[in-house]
């Protein structure tokens, strides 16, 4: 289950932070590290600061874009020190976030995503997440060092995992959730339908952010998502040929 929990670091500037994050992960039993477009990697400083966790560094995957890092994940939680303008579901306490993540990690990959040292995650990157989490720190100075933020959330995940191990198995397994890639296909399909039908007229309307948040809260199962896609396709056909439906 812990092997299904991925840590994603977006465009890390200091390689030392990658090493320290790898060490933080290994102390909590996590091993899946994905680096999105790091400034310098592989790097001697990263390896040095990883200490006994060089295996995590050696096995880390490097990708160009966040979509490649989380496409196969069913839940993606972006860690952010501040509240953003996007209406995504937000955990202001890491504990319930970690319990939910552990539930979903039973049969599919999930991810915790961390931003750049200087300016965190962009809104576009947060759009690839299903949720956001903040570590409730000192409101007057609440921004942690990247690797320390990884340490705290990795610890919360381990704690939730230990509780999960100790408690009896969940009586019914939750229905499988779609991956981020499957959700992205659905969102693209919905976008097409909304534009073609004339519902969406302004290119930067925040309507789609609200719809994305709605789906993130509702967490449709794979089956429900395929029904929604079927509905869209049928409405599209009816819209392009209105007389045939009468
Ligand atoms: N200056 C950036 C923060 C960079 S800290 C900003 O203002 O957004 C680097 C990363 O560590 C952040 O992107 C976030 O993923 C994580 N982090 C730091 N403090 C955090 C906190 N209090 N809660 C959640 N994540 C935090």
mmCIF file of C-alpha atoms and ligand atoms in Angstrom:
data_model
loop_
_atom_site.group_PDB
_atom_site.id
_atom_site.type_symbol
_atom_site.label_atom_id
_atom_site.label_comp_id
_atom_site.label_asym_id
_atom_site.label_seq_id
_atom_site.Cartn_x
_atom_site.Cartn_y
_atom_site.Cartn_z
ATOM 1 C CA UNK A 1 0.000 0.000 0.000
ATOM 2 C CA UNK A 2 2.812 2.442 0.852
ATOM 3 C CA UNK A 3 4.355 1.556 -2.508
ATOM 4 C CA UNK A 4 1.279 3.113 -4.151
ATOM 5 C CA UNK A 5 1.980 6.483 -2.525
ATOM 6 C CA UNK A 6 4.002 8.697 -4.814
ATOM 7 C CA UNK A 7 5.803 11.898 -3.918
ATOM 8 C CA UNK A 8 5.995 14.392 -6.797
ATOM 9 C CA UNK A 9 8.373 17.369 -6.600
ATOM 10 C CA UNK A 10 7.730 20.067 -9.183
ATOM 11 C CA UNK A 11 10.700 21.946 -10.623
ATOM 12 C CA UNK A 12 12.864 21.775 -7.517
ATOM 13 C CA UNK A 13 15.593 24.411 -7.598
ATOM 14 C CA UNK A 14 18.036 23.128 -4.961
ATOM 15 C CA UNK A 15 19.155 19.516 -5.589
ATOM 16 C CA UNK A 16 19.857 19.223 -1.843
ATOM 17 C CA UNK A 17 16.119 19.455 -1.247
ATOM 18 C CA UNK A 18 15.573 16.448 -3.509
ATOM 19 C CA UNK A 19 18.077 14.464 -1.421
ATOM 20 C CA UNK A 20 16.495 15.521 1.859
ATOM 21 C CA UNK A 21 13.019 14.766 0.544
ATOM 22 C CA UNK A 22 14.195 11.270 -0.469
ATOM 23 C CA UNK A 23 15.537 10.727 3.037
ATOM 24 C CA UNK A 24 12.272 11.992 4.559
ATOM 25 C CA UNK A 25 10.364 9.544 2.353
ATOM 26 C CA UNK A 26 12.497 6.517 3.212
ATOM 27 C CA UNK A 27 12.228 7.121 6.956
ATOM 28 C CA UNK A 28 8.449 6.796 6.521
ATOM 29 C CA UNK A 29 8.574 3.785 4.192
ATOM 30 C CA UNK A 30 7.826 5.633 0.946
ATOM 31 C CA UNK A 31 9.888 4.917 -2.164
ATOM 32 C CA UNK A 32 8.148 6.267 -5.279
ATOM 33 C CA UNK A 33 9.684 9.646 -6.161
ATOM 34 C CA UNK A 34 8.869 11.518 -9.377
ATOM 35 C CA UNK A 35 10.620 14.767 -10.296
ATOM 36 C CA UNK A 36 8.940 17.163 -12.698
ATOM 37 C CA UNK A 37 11.542 19.127 -14.633
ATOM 38 C CA UNK A 38 14.131 19.533 -11.826
ATOM 39 C CA UNK A 39 16.808 22.215 -12.343
ATOM 40 C CA UNK A 40 19.663 19.770 -11.758
ATOM 41 C CA UNK A 41 19.293 15.988 -11.487
ATOM 42 C CA UNK A 42 21.099 13.608 -11.051
ATOM 43 C CA UNK A 43 23.261 15.746 -8.788
ATOM 44 C CA UNK A 44 26.014 15.024 -6.256
ATOM 45 C CA UNK A 45 24.389 17.278 -3.642
ATOM 46 C CA UNK A 46 21.089 15.401 -3.935
ATOM 47 C CA UNK A 47 22.877 12.088 -3.450
ATOM 48 C CA UNK A 48 24.905 13.428 -0.509
ATOM 49 C CA UNK A 49 21.873 14.749 1.360
ATOM 50 C CA UNK A 50 19.865 11.591 0.689
ATOM 51 C CA UNK A 51 22.272 9.846 3.135
ATOM 52 C CA UNK A 52 20.962 6.268 3.473
ATOM 53 C CA UNK A 53 18.175 6.868 0.954
ATOM 54 C CA UNK A 54 20.248 6.881 -2.236
ATOM 55 C CA UNK A 55 18.076 4.002 -3.512
ATOM 56 C CA UNK A 56 15.083 6.388 -3.562
ATOM 57 C CA UNK A 57 17.161 8.903 -5.549
ATOM 58 C CA UNK A 58 18.501 6.212 -7.894
ATOM 59 C CA UNK A 59 14.987 4.975 -8.654
ATOM 60 C CA UNK A 60 13.458 8.454 -9.035
ATOM 61 C CA UNK A 61 11.794 9.143 -12.375
ATOM 62 C CA UNK A 62 12.161 12.468 -14.162
ATOM 63 C CA UNK A 63 9.287 13.777 -16.315
ATOM 64 C CA UNK A 64 8.632 17.004 -18.221
ATOM 65 C CA UNK A 65 5.144 17.822 -17.054
ATOM 66 C CA UNK A 66 2.986 17.183 -13.992
ATOM 67 C CA UNK A 67 0.390 15.386 -16.165
ATOM 68 C CA UNK A 68 2.960 12.633 -16.801
ATOM 69 C CA UNK A 69 3.704 12.362 -13.073
ATOM 70 C CA UNK A 70 0.102 11.815 -11.944
ATOM 71 C CA UNK A 71 -1.770 10.451 -14.996
ATOM 72 C CA UNK A 72 -2.174 6.953 -13.512
ATOM 73 C CA UNK A 73 -3.165 8.227 -10.024
ATOM 74 C CA UNK A 74 -6.718 8.109 -8.652
ATOM 75 C CA UNK A 75 -6.164 10.833 -6.038
ATOM 76 C CA UNK A 76 -3.684 13.718 -6.271
ATOM 77 C CA UNK A 77 -3.187 16.085 -3.358
ATOM 78 C CA UNK A 78 -1.279 19.321 -3.915
ATOM 79 C CA UNK A 79 0.560 20.670 -0.848
ATOM 80 C CA UNK A 80 0.315 24.399 -0.521
ATOM 81 C CA UNK A 81 1.195 26.833 2.234
ATOM 82 C CA UNK A 82 -1.438 29.337 1.176
ATOM 83 C CA UNK A 83 -5.008 29.168 0.035
ATOM 84 C CA UNK A 84 -5.325 29.614 -3.702
ATOM 85 C CA UNK A 85 -8.149 31.050 -5.702
ATOM 86 C CA UNK A 86 -9.071 27.671 -7.198
ATOM 87 C CA UNK A 87 -12.188 26.089 -5.726
ATOM 88 C CA UNK A 88 -10.695 22.602 -5.200
ATOM 89 C CA UNK A 89 -11.571 20.579 -2.090
ATOM 90 C CA UNK A 90 -9.059 21.590 0.579
ATOM 91 C CA UNK A 91 -7.767 19.803 3.692
ATOM 92 C CA UNK A 92 -6.576 22.237 6.334
ATOM 93 C CA UNK A 93 -5.535 19.267 8.470
ATOM 94 C CA UNK A 94 -3.211 16.592 7.054
ATOM 95 C CA UNK A 95 -4.690 13.788 9.188
ATOM 96 C CA UNK A 96 -8.005 13.211 7.348
ATOM 97 C CA UNK A 97 -6.148 13.755 4.070
ATOM 98 C CA UNK A 98 -3.734 10.943 4.933
ATOM 99 C CA UNK A 99 -6.544 8.530 5.930
ATOM 100 C CA UNK A 100 -8.329 9.153 2.632
ATOM 101 C CA UNK A 101 -5.128 8.752 0.663
ATOM 102 C CA UNK A 102 -4.411 5.423 2.360
ATOM 103 C CA UNK A 103 -7.927 4.167 1.522
ATOM 104 C CA UNK A 104 -7.467 4.960 -2.154
ATOM 105 C CA UNK A 105 -3.894 3.636 -2.214
ATOM 106 C CA UNK A 106 -5.163 0.130 -1.512
ATOM 107 C CA UNK A 107 -5.477 -0.736 -5.176
ATOM 108 C CA UNK A 108 -4.140 2.183 -7.228
ATOM 109 C CA UNK A 109 -1.413 4.839 -7.183
ATOM 110 C CA UNK A 110 -2.057 8.166 -5.445
ATOM 111 C CA UNK A 111 0.215 11.221 -5.202
ATOM 112 C CA UNK A 112 1.275 14.072 -2.958
ATOM 113 C CA UNK A 113 2.567 16.999 -5.030
ATOM 114 C CA UNK A 114 4.994 19.651 -3.765
ATOM 115 C CA UNK A 115 5.827 22.961 -5.424
ATOM 116 C CA UNK A 116 8.916 25.018 -6.110
ATOM 117 C CA UNK A 117 10.922 26.620 -3.300
ATOM 118 C CA UNK A 118 10.254 30.108 -4.633
ATOM 119 C CA UNK A 119 6.660 30.131 -5.713
ATOM 120 C CA UNK A 120 5.034 26.802 -4.973
ATOM 121 C CA UNK A 121 2.600 25.314 -7.524
ATOM 122 C CA UNK A 122 1.020 27.279 -10.350
ATOM 123 C CA UNK A 123 -2.756 27.290 -10.787
ATOM 124 C CA UNK A 124 -2.325 25.157 -13.899
ATOM 125 C CA UNK A 125 -0.455 22.548 -11.872
ATOM 126 C CA UNK A 126 -3.087 22.632 -9.133
ATOM 127 C CA UNK A 127 -5.672 21.871 -11.852
ATOM 128 C CA UNK A 128 -4.021 18.449 -12.138
ATOM 129 C CA UNK A 129 -4.777 17.779 -8.467
ATOM 130 C CA UNK A 130 -8.007 16.467 -6.970
ATOM 131 C CA UNK A 131 -7.422 18.092 -3.566
ATOM 132 C CA UNK A 132 -5.165 20.528 -1.753
ATOM 133 C CA UNK A 133 -3.648 20.235 1.699
ATOM 134 C CA UNK A 134 -2.014 22.772 4.008
ATOM 135 C CA UNK A 135 0.069 22.052 7.082
ATOM 136 C CA UNK A 136 -1.488 24.318 9.717
ATOM 137 C CA UNK A 137 1.628 26.221 10.764
ATOM 138 C CA UNK A 138 2.237 29.613 12.368
ATOM 139 C CA UNK A 139 -0.059 32.006 10.468
ATOM 140 C CA UNK A 140 2.620 34.685 10.704
ATOM 141 C CA UNK A 141 5.293 32.447 9.143
ATOM 142 C CA UNK A 142 3.819 29.248 7.842
ATOM 143 C CA UNK A 143 5.962 28.342 4.850
ATOM 144 C CA UNK A 144 8.112 25.290 5.531
ATOM 145 C CA UNK A 145 11.230 24.179 3.752
ATOM 146 C CA UNK A 146 10.255 21.800 0.929
ATOM 147 C CA UNK A 147 11.855 18.664 2.429
ATOM 148 C CA UNK A 148 10.368 19.402 5.855
ATOM 149 C CA UNK A 149 6.912 19.677 4.312
ATOM 150 C CA UNK A 150 7.540 16.287 2.654
ATOM 151 C CA UNK A 151 8.624 14.885 6.034
ATOM 152 C CA UNK A 152 5.466 16.017 7.827
ATOM 153 C CA UNK A 153 3.042 14.762 5.207
ATOM 154 C CA UNK A 154 4.977 11.487 4.777
ATOM 155 C CA UNK A 155 4.744 10.999 8.553
ATOM 156 C CA UNK A 156 0.984 11.611 8.485
ATOM 157 C CA UNK A 157 0.654 9.054 5.702
ATOM 158 C CA UNK A 158 2.632 6.517 7.709
ATOM 159 C CA UNK A 159 0.513 7.184 10.782
ATOM 160 C CA UNK A 160 -2.700 6.660 8.804
ATOM 161 C CA UNK A 161 -1.229 3.489 7.302
ATOM 162 C CA UNK A 162 -0.373 2.138 10.781
ATOM 163 C CA UNK A 163 -3.922 2.818 11.983
ATOM 164 C CA UNK A 164 -5.247 1.120 8.887
ATOM 165 C CA UNK A 165 -3.061 -1.933 9.535
ATOM 166 C CA UNK A 166 -4.215 -2.124 13.147
ATOM 167 C CA UNK A 167 -7.944 -1.809 12.443
ATOM 168 C CA UNK A 168 -9.993 -4.624 10.861
ATOM 169 C CA UNK A 169 -10.356 -4.574 7.061
ATOM 170 C CA UNK A 170 -13.021 -2.280 5.611
ATOM 171 C CA UNK A 171 -16.185 -4.396 5.176
ATOM 172 C CA UNK A 172 -16.823 -3.260 1.611
ATOM 173 C CA UNK A 173 -14.161 -2.103 -0.797
ATOM 174 C CA UNK A 174 -14.918 1.350 -2.242
ATOM 175 C CA UNK A 175 -15.673 1.418 -6.011
ATOM 176 C CA UNK A 176 -12.574 2.060 -8.130
ATOM 177 C CA UNK A 177 -11.957 5.683 -8.952
ATOM 178 C CA UNK A 178 -10.904 6.882 -12.413
ATOM 179 C CA UNK A 179 -7.266 7.826 -12.961
ATOM 180 C CA UNK A 180 -6.315 11.463 -13.626
ATOM 181 C CA UNK A 181 -5.829 10.549 -17.320
ATOM 182 C CA UNK A 182 -9.378 9.187 -17.506
ATOM 183 C CA UNK A 183 -10.704 12.314 -15.753
ATOM 184 C CA UNK A 184 -8.703 14.504 -18.158
ATOM 185 C CA UNK A 185 -10.322 12.733 -21.147
ATOM 186 C CA UNK A 186 -13.728 13.293 -19.628
ATOM 187 C CA UNK A 187 -12.952 16.976 -18.936
ATOM 188 C CA UNK A 188 -11.767 17.451 -22.531
ATOM 189 C CA UNK A 189 -14.946 15.787 -23.819
ATOM 190 C CA UNK A 190 -17.101 17.972 -21.542
ATOM 191 C CA UNK A 191 -15.181 21.065 -22.687
ATOM 192 C CA UNK A 192 -15.888 20.218 -26.344
ATOM 193 C CA UNK A 193 -19.570 19.673 -25.629
ATOM 194 C CA UNK A 194 -19.887 22.903 -23.630
ATOM 195 C CA UNK A 195 -18.196 24.937 -26.370
ATOM 196 C CA UNK A 196 -20.086 23.294 -29.275
ATOM 197 C CA UNK A 197 -23.433 23.689 -27.566
ATOM 198 C CA UNK A 198 -22.752 27.377 -26.930
ATOM 199 C CA UNK A 199 -22.849 27.039 -23.133
ATOM 200 C CA UNK A 200 -19.219 28.174 -22.740
ATOM 201 C CA UNK A 201 -18.564 31.388 -24.589
ATOM 202 C CA UNK A 202 -15.627 33.005 -22.775
ATOM 203 C CA UNK A 203 -12.294 31.229 -23.198
ATOM 204 C CA UNK A 204 -11.144 31.808 -19.601
ATOM 205 C CA UNK A 205 -14.439 31.247 -17.821
ATOM 206 C CA UNK A 206 -13.973 29.919 -14.298
ATOM 207 C CA UNK A 207 -16.998 27.728 -14.842
ATOM 208 C CA UNK A 208 -14.731 24.819 -15.716
ATOM 209 C CA UNK A 209 -12.756 25.248 -12.474
ATOM 210 C CA UNK A 210 -16.043 25.004 -10.578
ATOM 211 C CA UNK A 211 -17.083 21.914 -12.524
ATOM 212 C CA UNK A 212 -13.677 20.351 -11.842
ATOM 213 C CA UNK A 213 -14.129 21.033 -8.126
ATOM 214 C CA UNK A 214 -17.596 19.507 -8.257
ATOM 215 C CA UNK A 215 -16.207 16.282 -9.763
ATOM 216 C CA UNK A 216 -13.328 16.265 -7.263
ATOM 217 C CA UNK A 217 -15.835 16.433 -4.390
ATOM 218 C CA UNK A 218 -18.197 13.897 -5.892
ATOM 219 C CA UNK A 219 -15.384 11.433 -6.736
ATOM 220 C CA UNK A 220 -17.335 9.567 -9.426
ATOM 221 C CA UNK A 221 -16.439 5.899 -9.825
ATOM 222 C CA UNK A 222 -15.093 4.603 -13.154
ATOM 223 C CA UNK A 223 -18.540 3.264 -13.952
ATOM 224 C CA UNK A 224 -20.245 6.596 -13.196
ATOM 225 C CA UNK A 225 -17.682 8.413 -15.339
ATOM 226 C CA UNK A 226 -18.329 6.114 -18.279
ATOM 227 C CA UNK A 227 -22.095 6.779 -17.909
ATOM 228 C CA UNK A 228 -21.396 10.531 -17.962
ATOM 229 C CA UNK A 229 -19.330 10.123 -21.139
ATOM 230 C CA UNK A 230 -22.159 8.139 -22.707
ATOM 231 C CA UNK A 231 -24.593 10.946 -21.788
ATOM 232 C CA UNK A 232 -22.284 13.526 -23.397
ATOM 233 C CA UNK A 233 -21.915 11.505 -26.606
ATOM 234 C CA UNK A 234 -25.681 11.020 -26.909
ATOM 235 C CA UNK A 235 -26.393 14.709 -26.284
ATOM 236 C CA UNK A 236 -23.737 15.633 -28.862
ATOM 237 C CA UNK A 237 -25.382 13.389 -31.462
ATOM 238 C CA UNK A 238 -28.819 14.782 -30.652
ATOM 239 C CA UNK A 239 -27.427 18.337 -30.844
ATOM 240 C CA UNK A 240 -25.837 17.815 -34.272
ATOM 241 C CA UNK A 241 -28.960 16.175 -35.672
ATOM 242 C CA UNK A 242 -31.912 17.591 -33.673
ATOM 243 C CA UNK A 243 -34.698 16.301 -35.951
ATOM 244 C CA UNK A 244 -33.703 12.662 -35.645
ATOM 245 C CA UNK A 245 -34.508 12.774 -31.920
ATOM 246 C CA UNK A 246 -38.090 13.986 -32.414
HETATM 247 N N1 LIG B 1 7.126 30.299 -1.531
HETATM 248 C C1 LIG B 1 6.236 29.248 -1.881
HETATM 249 C C2 LIG B 1 6.338 28.081 -0.922
HETATM 250 C C3 LIG B 1 7.438 27.230 -1.259
HETATM 251 S S1 LIG B 1 7.769 26.028 -0.082
HETATM 252 C C4 LIG B 1 4.816 29.735 -1.835
HETATM 253 O O1 LIG B 1 4.581 30.755 -1.247
HETATM 254 O O2 LIG B 1 3.938 29.049 -2.352
HETATM 255 C C5 LIG B 1 7.897 24.633 -1.163
HETATM 256 C C6 LIG B 1 6.734 23.686 -1.084
HETATM 257 O O3 LIG B 1 6.646 23.100 0.210
HETATM 258 C C7 LIG B 1 5.361 24.283 -1.334
HETATM 259 O O4 LIG B 1 5.071 24.436 -2.708
HETATM 260 C C8 LIG B 1 4.468 23.238 -0.698
HETATM 261 O O5 LIG B 1 4.290 22.142 -1.574
HETATM 262 C C9 LIG B 1 5.301 22.809 0.514
HETATM 263 N N2 LIG B 1 4.909 23.542 1.737
HETATM 264 C C10 LIG B 1 5.621 24.472 2.409
HETATM 265 N N3 LIG B 1 4.934 24.909 3.489
HETATM 266 C C11 LIG B 1 3.751 24.238 3.488
HETATM 267 C C12 LIG B 1 2.608 24.240 4.336
HETATM 268 N N4 LIG B 1 2.504 25.017 5.409
HETATM 269 N N5 LIG B 1 1.582 23.404 4.018
HETATM 270 C C13 LIG B 1 1.637 22.591 2.930
HETATM 271 N N6 LIG B 1 2.694 22.559 2.099
HETATM 272 C C14 LIG B 1 3.738 23.365 2.369
#
